[in-house]
Structures are given as C-alpha cells and as structure tokens.
Amino acid sequence: MSPQRLDKLHFTAMIERTIEINCVGGLHARPAKLLADTASHFSSEITLVNDGIEGNAKSMLSILMLGIAQGSKISVRIFGDDEGQALLAIIKLAENNFIDPDNNYY
C-alpha cells in the first residue's frame, strides 16, 4: 500500500474502563434508562460487563439483567468512531450518580 493511501486509513481501537456505580439502589429502572438513552446517542458499540456477564448499554432491559448493585465495579467497553465522547458521557453520568440533566435524582 502506498504512503498516500496509508494516511487516509482510519484506525479505531476499543476503549475499556472500569467504573464504580455509587448511585443508591444501583442501576435500577430509572438510572438504567438514563444510561441507555445516553448510550443510544452514540454510534459506537457500547458494552457493559458485570461479574463476567455482558450487556448492551443501549438497552435498558439488558442493563437491568446485569443486576448492577450499588458499589459494583463494572467494565465499559466501547468501539467506534465516537468512542471517546461516549466514554466521557458515561463517566460523567456515573460520577454524578445518575442525576439526569433536569436534576431528577434516581
């Protein structure tokens, strides 16, 4: 492959981070919906891992099935063009204990 073509290639690597869930009650229905809605704004594939079980972060039901309790440390795996932005949005949610933008506490 010529050097001119190499500079036009776009390489993406998966991002994986561990975050702690500190919201009271863990990821029950309301914070799971907030997380799923947030994740759905991104084109990247976003996966949550809790105790070795994977779930789709864009699906509220999938998040609920992971049984993420308060104090759990979960892995967030993101792959795609907007993975950095998606990770920052999810970290912000977790750091704010899943308080939505309208200041509703979950």
PDB file of N, CA and C in Angstrom, residues 5 13 20 39 46 60 85 93:
ATOM      1  N   ARG A   5      -2.010   6.309   0.542  1.00  0.00           N
ATOM      2  CA  ARG A   5      -3.218   5.598   0.970  1.00  0.00           C
ATOM      3  C   ARG A   5      -3.197   5.331   2.466  1.00  0.00           C
ATOM      4  N   ALA A  13      -9.519   1.731  17.980  1.00  0.00           N
ATOM      5  CA  ALA A  13      -9.259   0.680  18.954  1.00  0.00           C
ATOM      6  C   ALA A  13     -10.340   0.745  20.021  1.00  0.00           C
ATOM      7  N   GLU A  20     -17.121   2.647  38.942  1.00  0.00           N
ATOM      8  CA  GLU A  20     -17.855   2.192  40.118  1.00  0.00           C
ATOM      9  C   GLU A  20     -19.231   2.846  40.118  1.00  0.00           C
ATOM     10  N   ALA A  39     -26.313   6.307  26.028  1.00  0.00           N
ATOM     11  CA  ALA A  39     -25.515   5.452  25.141  1.00  0.00           C
ATOM     12  C   ALA A  39     -26.078   5.444  23.722  1.00  0.00           C
ATOM     13  N   ILE A  46     -21.440  -0.138  22.545  1.00  0.00           N
ATOM     14  CA  ILE A  46     -21.134   0.070  23.961  1.00  0.00           C
ATOM     15  C   ILE A  46     -21.625  -1.137  24.750  1.00  0.00           C
ATOM     16  N   MET A  60     -32.121  -0.800  27.952  1.00  0.00           N
ATOM     17  CA  MET A  60     -32.458  -0.728  29.372  1.00  0.00           C
ATOM     18  C   MET A  60     -32.641  -2.130  29.945  1.00  0.00           C
ATOM     19  N   GLN A  85     -16.031  10.221  23.103  1.00  0.00           N
ATOM     20  CA  GLN A  85     -17.153  11.046  23.563  1.00  0.00           C
ATOM     21  C   GLN A  85     -18.151  10.204  24.351  1.00  0.00           C
ATOM     22  N   LEU A  93     -22.052  10.530  33.822  1.00  0.00           N
ATOM     23  CA  LEU A  93     -23.264  10.005  34.470  1.00  0.00           C
ATOM     24  C   LEU A  93     -22.926   9.306  35.781  1.00  0.00           C
TER      25      LEU A  93
END
